[in-house]
Short mmCIF file of C-alpha atoms in Angstrom, two decimals:
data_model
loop_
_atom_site.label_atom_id
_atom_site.label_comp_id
_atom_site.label_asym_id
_atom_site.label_seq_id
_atom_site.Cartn_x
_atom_site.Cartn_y
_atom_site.Cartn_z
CA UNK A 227 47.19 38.95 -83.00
CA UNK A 228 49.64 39.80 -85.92
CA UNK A 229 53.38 40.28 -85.72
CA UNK A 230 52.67 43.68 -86.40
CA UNK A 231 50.45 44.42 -83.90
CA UNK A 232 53.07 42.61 -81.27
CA UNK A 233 55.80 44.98 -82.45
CA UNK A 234 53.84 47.73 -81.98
CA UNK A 235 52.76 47.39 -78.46
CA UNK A 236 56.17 46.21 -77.18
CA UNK A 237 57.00 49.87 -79.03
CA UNK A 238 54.23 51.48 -76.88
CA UNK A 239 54.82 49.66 -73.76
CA UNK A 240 59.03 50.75 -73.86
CA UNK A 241 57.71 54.69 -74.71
CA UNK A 242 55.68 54.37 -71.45
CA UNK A 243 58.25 53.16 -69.44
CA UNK A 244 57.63 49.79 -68.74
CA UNK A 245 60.16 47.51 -70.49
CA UNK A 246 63.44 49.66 -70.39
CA UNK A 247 62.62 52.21 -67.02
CA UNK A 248 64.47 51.67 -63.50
CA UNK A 249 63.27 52.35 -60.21
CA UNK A 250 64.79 55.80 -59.42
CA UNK A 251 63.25 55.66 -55.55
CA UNK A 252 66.32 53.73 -53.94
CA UNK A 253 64.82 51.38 -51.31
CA UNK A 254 61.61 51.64 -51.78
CA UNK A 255 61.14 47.74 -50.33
CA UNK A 256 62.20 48.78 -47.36
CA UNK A 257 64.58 46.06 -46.74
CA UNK A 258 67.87 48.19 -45.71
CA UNK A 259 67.92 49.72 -42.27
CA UNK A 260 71.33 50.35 -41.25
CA UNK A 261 70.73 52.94 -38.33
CA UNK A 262 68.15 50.10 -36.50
CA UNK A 263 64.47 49.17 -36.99
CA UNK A 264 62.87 51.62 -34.32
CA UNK A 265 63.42 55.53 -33.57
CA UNK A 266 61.18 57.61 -31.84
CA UNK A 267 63.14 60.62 -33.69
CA UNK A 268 61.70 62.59 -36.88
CA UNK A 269 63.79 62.30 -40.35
CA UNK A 270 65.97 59.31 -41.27
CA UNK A 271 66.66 56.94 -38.70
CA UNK A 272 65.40 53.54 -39.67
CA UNK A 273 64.73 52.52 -43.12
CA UNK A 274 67.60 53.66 -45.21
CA UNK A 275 66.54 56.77 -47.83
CA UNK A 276 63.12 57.30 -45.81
CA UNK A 277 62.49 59.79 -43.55
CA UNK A 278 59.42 59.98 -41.11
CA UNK A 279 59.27 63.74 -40.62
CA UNK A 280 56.87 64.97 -37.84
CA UNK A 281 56.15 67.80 -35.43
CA UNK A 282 53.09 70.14 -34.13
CA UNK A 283 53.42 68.35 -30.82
CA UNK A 284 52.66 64.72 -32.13
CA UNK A 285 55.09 61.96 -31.10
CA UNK A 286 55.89 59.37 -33.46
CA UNK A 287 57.73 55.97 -33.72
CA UNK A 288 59.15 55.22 -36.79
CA UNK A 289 59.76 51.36 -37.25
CA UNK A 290 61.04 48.88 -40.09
CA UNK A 291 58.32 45.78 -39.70
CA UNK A 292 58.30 42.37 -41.51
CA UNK A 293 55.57 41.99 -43.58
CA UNK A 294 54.60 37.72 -43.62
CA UNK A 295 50.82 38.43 -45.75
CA UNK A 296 48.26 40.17 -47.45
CA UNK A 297 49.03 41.61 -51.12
CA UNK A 298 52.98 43.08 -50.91
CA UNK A 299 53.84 39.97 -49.45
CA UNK A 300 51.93 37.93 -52.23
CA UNK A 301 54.03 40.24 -54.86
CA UNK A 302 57.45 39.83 -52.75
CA UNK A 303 57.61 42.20 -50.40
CA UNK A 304 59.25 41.57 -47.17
CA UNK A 305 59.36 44.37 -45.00
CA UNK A 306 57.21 48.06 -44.80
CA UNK A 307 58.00 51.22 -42.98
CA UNK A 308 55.26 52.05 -39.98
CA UNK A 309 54.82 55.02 -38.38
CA UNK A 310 52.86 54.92 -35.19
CA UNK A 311 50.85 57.89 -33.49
CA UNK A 312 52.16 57.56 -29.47
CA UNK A 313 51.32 61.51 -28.29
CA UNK A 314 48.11 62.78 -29.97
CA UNK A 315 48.17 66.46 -30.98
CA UNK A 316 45.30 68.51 -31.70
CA UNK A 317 47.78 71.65 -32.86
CA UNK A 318 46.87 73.01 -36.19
CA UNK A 319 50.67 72.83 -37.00
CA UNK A 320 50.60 68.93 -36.09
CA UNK A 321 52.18 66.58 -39.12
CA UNK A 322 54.19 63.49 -40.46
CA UNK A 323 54.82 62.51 -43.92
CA UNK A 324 57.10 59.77 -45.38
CA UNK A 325 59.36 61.48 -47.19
CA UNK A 326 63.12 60.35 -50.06
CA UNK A 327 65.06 63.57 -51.31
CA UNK A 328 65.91 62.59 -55.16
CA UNK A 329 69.28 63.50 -56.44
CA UNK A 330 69.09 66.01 -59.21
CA UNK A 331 70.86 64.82 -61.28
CA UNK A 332 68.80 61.19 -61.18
CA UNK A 333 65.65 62.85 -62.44
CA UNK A 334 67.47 64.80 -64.80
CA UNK A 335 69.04 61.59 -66.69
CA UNK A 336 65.71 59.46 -66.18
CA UNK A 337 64.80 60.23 -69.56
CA UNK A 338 61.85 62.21 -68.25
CA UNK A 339 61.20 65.75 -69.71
CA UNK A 340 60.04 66.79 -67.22
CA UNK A 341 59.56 70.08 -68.75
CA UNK A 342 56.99 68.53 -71.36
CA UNK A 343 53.64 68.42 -70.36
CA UNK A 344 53.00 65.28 -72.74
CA UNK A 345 56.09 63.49 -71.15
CA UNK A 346 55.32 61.77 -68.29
CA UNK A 347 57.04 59.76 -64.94
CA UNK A 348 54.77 57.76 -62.81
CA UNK A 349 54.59 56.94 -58.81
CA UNK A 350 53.63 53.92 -57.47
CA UNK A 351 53.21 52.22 -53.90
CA UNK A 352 51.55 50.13 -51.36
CA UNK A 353 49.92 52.09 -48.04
CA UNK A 354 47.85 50.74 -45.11
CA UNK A 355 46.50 53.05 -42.39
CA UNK A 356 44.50 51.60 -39.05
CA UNK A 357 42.60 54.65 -39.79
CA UNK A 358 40.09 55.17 -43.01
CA UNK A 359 39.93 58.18 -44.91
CA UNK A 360 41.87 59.92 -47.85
CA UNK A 361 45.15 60.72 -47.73
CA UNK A 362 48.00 62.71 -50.19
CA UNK A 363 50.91 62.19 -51.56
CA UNK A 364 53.19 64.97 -52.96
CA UNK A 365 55.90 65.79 -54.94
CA UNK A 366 57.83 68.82 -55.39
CA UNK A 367 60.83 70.31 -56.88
CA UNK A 368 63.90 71.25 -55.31
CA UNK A 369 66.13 73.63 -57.81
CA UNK A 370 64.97 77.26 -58.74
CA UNK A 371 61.25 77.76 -57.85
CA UNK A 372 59.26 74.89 -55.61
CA UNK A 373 56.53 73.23 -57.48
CA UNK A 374 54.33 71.00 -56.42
CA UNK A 375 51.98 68.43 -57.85
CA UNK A 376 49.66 66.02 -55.57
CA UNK A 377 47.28 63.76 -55.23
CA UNK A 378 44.25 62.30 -52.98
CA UNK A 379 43.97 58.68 -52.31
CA UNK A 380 41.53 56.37 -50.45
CA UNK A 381 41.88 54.20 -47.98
CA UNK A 382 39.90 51.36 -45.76
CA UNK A 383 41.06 50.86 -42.32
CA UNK A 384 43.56 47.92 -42.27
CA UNK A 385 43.96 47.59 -46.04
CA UNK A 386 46.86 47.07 -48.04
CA UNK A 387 46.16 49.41 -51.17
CA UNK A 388 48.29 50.02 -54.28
CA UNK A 389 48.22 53.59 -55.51
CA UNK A 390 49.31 55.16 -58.30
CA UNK A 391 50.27 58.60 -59.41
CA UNK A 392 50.89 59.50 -62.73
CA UNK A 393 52.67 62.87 -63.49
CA UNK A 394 53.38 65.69 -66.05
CA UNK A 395 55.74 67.66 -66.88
CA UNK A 396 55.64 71.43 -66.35
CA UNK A 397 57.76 74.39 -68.41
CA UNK A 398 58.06 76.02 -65.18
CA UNK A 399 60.48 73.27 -63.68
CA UNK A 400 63.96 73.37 -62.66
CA UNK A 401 65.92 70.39 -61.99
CA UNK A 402 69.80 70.19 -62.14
CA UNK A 403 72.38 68.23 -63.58
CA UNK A 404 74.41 67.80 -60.09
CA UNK A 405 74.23 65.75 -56.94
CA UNK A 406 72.12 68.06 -54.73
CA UNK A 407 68.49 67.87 -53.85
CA UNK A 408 66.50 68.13 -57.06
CA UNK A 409 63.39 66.44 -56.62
CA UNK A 410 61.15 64.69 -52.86
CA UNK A 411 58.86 62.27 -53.11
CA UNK A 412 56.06 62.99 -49.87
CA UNK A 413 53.52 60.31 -48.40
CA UNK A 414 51.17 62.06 -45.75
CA UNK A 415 49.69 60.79 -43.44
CA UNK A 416 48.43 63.87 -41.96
CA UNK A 417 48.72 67.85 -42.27
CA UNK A 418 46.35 69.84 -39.92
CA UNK A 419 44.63 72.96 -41.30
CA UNK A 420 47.96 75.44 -40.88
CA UNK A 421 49.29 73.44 -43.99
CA UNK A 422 46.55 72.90 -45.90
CA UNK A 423 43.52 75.12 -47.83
CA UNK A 424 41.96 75.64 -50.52
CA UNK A 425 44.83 77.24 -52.55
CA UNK A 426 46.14 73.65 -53.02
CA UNK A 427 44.63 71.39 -55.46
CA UNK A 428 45.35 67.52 -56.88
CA UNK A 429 45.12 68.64 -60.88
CA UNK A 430 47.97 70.45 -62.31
CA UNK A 431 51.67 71.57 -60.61
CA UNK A 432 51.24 74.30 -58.33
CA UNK A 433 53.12 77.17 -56.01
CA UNK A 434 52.58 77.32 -52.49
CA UNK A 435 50.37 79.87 -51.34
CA UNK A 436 49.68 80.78 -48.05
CA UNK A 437 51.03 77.90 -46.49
CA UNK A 438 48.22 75.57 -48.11
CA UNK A 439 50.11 72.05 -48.79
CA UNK A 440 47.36 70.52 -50.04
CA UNK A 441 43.57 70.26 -49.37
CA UNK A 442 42.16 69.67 -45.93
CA UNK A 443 42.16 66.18 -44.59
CA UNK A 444 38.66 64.74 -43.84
CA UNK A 445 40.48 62.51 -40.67
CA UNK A 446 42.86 63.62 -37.85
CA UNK A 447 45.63 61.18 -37.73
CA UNK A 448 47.24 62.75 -35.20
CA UNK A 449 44.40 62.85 -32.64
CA UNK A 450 44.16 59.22 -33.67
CA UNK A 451 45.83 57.09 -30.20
CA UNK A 452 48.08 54.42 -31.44
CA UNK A 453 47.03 55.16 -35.14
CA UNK A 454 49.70 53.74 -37.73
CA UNK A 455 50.28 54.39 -41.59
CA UNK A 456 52.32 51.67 -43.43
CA UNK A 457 54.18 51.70 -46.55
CA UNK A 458 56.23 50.06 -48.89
CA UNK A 459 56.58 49.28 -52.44
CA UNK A 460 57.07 52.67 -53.56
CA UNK A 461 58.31 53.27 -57.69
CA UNK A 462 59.41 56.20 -59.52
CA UNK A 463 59.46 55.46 -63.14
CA UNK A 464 59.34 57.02 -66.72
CA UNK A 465 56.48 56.78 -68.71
CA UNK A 466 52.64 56.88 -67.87
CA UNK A 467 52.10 52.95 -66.72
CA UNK A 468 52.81 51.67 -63.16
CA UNK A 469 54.88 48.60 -64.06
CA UNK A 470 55.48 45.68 -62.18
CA UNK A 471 57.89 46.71 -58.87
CA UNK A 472 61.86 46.09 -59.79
CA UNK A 473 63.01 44.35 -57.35
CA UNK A 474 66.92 43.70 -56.38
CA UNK A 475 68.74 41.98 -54.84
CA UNK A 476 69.91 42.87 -50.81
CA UNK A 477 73.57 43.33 -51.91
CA UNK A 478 72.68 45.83 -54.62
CA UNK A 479 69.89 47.81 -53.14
CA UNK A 480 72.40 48.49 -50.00
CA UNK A 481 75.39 49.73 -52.19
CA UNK A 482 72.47 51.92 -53.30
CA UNK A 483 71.77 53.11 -49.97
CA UNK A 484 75.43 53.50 -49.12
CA UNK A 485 76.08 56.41 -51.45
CA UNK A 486 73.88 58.54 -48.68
CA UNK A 487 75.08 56.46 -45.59
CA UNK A 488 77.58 53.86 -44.46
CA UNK A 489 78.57 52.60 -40.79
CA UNK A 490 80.32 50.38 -39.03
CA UNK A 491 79.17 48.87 -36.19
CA UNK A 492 80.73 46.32 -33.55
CA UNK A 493 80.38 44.87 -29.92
CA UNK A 494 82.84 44.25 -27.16
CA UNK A 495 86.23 43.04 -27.81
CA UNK A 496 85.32 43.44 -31.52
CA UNK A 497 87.59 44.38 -34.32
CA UNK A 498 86.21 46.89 -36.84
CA UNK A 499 88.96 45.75 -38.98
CA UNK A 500 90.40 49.26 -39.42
CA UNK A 501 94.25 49.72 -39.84
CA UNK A 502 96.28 52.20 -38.34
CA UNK A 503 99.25 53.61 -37.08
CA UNK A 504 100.69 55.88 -34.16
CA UNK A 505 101.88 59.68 -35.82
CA UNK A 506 103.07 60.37 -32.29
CA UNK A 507 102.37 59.82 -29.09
CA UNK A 508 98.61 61.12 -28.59
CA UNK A 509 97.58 60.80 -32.44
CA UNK A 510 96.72 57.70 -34.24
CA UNK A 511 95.08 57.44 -37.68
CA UNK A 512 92.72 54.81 -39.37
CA UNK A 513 92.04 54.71 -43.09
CA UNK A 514 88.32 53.97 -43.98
CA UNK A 515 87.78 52.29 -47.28
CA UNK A 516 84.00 52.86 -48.70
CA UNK A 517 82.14 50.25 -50.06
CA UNK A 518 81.25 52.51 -52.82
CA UNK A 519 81.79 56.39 -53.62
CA UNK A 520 79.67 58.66 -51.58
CA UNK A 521 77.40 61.17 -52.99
CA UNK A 522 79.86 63.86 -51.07
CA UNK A 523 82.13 64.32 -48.47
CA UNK A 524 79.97 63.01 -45.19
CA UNK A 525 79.48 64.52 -41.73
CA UNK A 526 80.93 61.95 -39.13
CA UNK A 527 79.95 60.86 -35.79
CA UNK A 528 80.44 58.10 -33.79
CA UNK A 529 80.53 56.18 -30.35
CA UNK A 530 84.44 57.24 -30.15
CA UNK A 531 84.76 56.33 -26.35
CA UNK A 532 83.64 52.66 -27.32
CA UNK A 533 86.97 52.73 -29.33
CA UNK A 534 90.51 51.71 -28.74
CA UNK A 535 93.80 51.46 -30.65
CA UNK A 536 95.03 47.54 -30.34
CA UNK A 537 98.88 48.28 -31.03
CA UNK A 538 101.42 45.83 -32.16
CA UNK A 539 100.90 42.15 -30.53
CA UNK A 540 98.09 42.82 -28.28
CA UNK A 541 100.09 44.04 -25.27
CA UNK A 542 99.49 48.06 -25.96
CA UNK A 543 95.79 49.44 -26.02
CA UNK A 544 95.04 53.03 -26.10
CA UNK A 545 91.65 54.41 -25.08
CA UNK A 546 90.20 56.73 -27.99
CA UNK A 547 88.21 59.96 -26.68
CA UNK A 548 87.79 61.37 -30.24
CA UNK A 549 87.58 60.72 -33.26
CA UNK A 550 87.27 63.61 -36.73
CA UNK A 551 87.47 62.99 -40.72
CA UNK A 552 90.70 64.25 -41.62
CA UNK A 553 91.64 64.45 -45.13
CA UNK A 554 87.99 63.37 -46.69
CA UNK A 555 88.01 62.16 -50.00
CA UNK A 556 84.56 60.31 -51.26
CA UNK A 557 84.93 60.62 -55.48
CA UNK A 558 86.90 57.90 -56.05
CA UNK A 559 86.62 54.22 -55.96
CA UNK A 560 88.18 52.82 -53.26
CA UNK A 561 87.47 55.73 -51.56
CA UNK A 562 89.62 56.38 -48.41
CA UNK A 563 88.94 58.77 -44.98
CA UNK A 564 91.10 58.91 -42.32
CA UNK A 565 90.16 59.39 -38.31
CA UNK A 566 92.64 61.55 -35.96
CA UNK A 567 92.41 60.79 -32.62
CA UNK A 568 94.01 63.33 -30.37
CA UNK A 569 93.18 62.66 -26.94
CA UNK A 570 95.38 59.12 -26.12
CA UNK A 571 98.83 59.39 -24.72
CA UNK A 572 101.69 57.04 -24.39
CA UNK A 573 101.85 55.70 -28.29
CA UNK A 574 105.13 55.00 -30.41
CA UNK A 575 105.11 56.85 -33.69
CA UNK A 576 104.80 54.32 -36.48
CA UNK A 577 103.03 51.78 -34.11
CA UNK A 578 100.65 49.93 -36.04
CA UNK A 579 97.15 48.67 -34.86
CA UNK A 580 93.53 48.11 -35.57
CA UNK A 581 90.53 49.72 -34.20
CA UNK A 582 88.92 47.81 -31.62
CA UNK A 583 85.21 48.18 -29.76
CA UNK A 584 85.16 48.32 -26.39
CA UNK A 585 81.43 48.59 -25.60
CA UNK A 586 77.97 47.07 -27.63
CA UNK A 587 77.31 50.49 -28.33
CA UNK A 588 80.49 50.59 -31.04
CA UNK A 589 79.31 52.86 -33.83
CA UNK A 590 81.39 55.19 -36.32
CA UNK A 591 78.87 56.58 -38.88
CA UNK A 592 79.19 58.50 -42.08
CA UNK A 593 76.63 60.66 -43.08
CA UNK A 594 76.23 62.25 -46.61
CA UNK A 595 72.37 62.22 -47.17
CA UNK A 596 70.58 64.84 -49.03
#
């Protein structure tokens, strides 16, 4: 092969994406799960970035698993996302899908135009299902009006299979330059018929009409006892080839993941390593220093009866019976939030302390996912 001819398909390969394009899916190796590894709840509340969304009557469990062979593993993959099928539904409003809300402004800035219908961004990802049949994945826009674009895919029962789905763009688009919603990524496992029809199709973007996701599924997943659906794997790049996966390391892929969610967790008798100080006698505040800006100013919640104020040498603790953000400020780096607690009595003003767990159950979470 000439020099030439070398040049010129490095030149090709960087226009489709594959030499200078990042993974804009965050997580999509599934190795950061923060909130725990099993949740019988729908949206996010395992795998960091991935929801399992579900309803219509079906009961799911959502669990982070550890992958140890077949083809993932063989590539590097660790761990997968499983959702398993433990209340059957028949209801024609029955559904899950795998779902990660984009920021906006991350598609925007991907170098995609994505309102060029010869400019292109490609998905990419590994699925297993216990149950054959063909299955969809979807995306859809988030700013002005929806549009959707999806595709079919095949799958053998027990079968690790790559798929890939290459997509347009579309004049009709509208996709910010901010930090709100802007684009979702969907895997589905299953939609009965009051989501699906023939108004959808797999070819070109689409509106909804008349509720009609996409086409009818040939299999019932959700009448399916102890079905499962795995993924993991999952790529959204620029260009028109499926690329190798980009993988990271732990450390950066969870500063990734913190932007949308950060906790701290602890057992008995354990410091959370929080300092603060008495501004009376029933109100003590601790400052809260990010790892890393979040994308807003989160929702907080928290196990705040597991908590106590440790106060100058260990001889004064203070039971905590609430705990609220005060003062939120996430656009700066450190970033800093501070907790009021307004419930203990019996403090010094301008005692100092640390927070300290009092039960295994210690949690204080902050929440700013799309």
């Amino acid at each position: 092969m000439s020099r030439a001819r070398t040049f010129a398909d490095l030149a090709t390969a960087s226009e489709a994406g594959s030499l200078t394009s990042s993974n804009i899916i965050i997580n999509g190796d599934m190795s950061v799960a923060q909130r725990g590894t099993s949740s019988t709840i729908t949206q996010i509340k395992t795998v960091d970035r991935w929801g399992v969304s579900f309803g219509g009557s079906l009961g799911v469990t959502q669990t982070q698993q550890s992958l140890t062979s077949g083809s993932p593993y063989e590539l590097g993959f660790n761990n997968f996302i499983r959702a398993a099928n433990t209340s059957t539904s028949s209801s024609t409003t029955s559904y899950i899908q795998f779902f990660q809300r984009i920021e906006a402004q991350h598609i925007a800035n991907s170098g995609w135009n994505f309102k060029s219908s010869s400019s292109f961004i490609t998905l990419s990802f590994w699925a297993r299902s216990s149950l054959q049949g063909t299955y969809y994945a979807f995306v859809v826009t988030d700013d002005g009006t929806d549009y959707y674009r999806s595709k079919a895919f095949a799958l053998s029962a027990d079968t690790w299979t790559k798929v890939t789905f290459t997509i347009e763009g579309n004049s009709n688009l509208t996709i910010n330059d901010d930090n709100g919603i802007g684009f979702t990524v969907n895997i589905v496992p299953h939609y009965a018929t009051g989501y699906t029809g023939s108004n959808a199709n797999t070819t070109s973007w689409y509106t909804l009409v008349s509720n009609d996701y996409m086409p009818d599924f040939a299999q019932s997943w959700s009448e399916s006892s102890g079905a499962t659906f795995d993924v993991t794997g999952v790529q959204l790049e620029l260009g028109q080839v499926a690329t190798s996966y980009k993988h990271e390391n732990f450390a950066d892929n969870l500063a990734r993941c913190q932007r949308y969610y950060f906790n701290i967790t602890g057992d008995n008798t354990d410091y959370a390593g929080l300092m603060g100080y008495a501004n009376g006698t029933s109100d003590v505040r601790f400052s809260v220093k990010f790892p890393v800006p979040m994308r807003a100013n989160p929702t907080f919640a928290g196990t705040s009866t597991a908590c106590r104020m440790d106060a100058a040498d260990d001889s004064n603790e203070f039971d905590i019976d609430e705990l609220a953000i005060e003062r939120p400020h996430t656009t700066s780096s450190p970033s800093t939030i501070n907790l009021i607690e307004s419930a203990a009595d019996g403090m010094t003003a301008g005692q100092g302390g640390q927070l300290e767990f009092r039960a295994d159950s210690g949690e204080l979470e902050f929440d700013a996912e799309l």
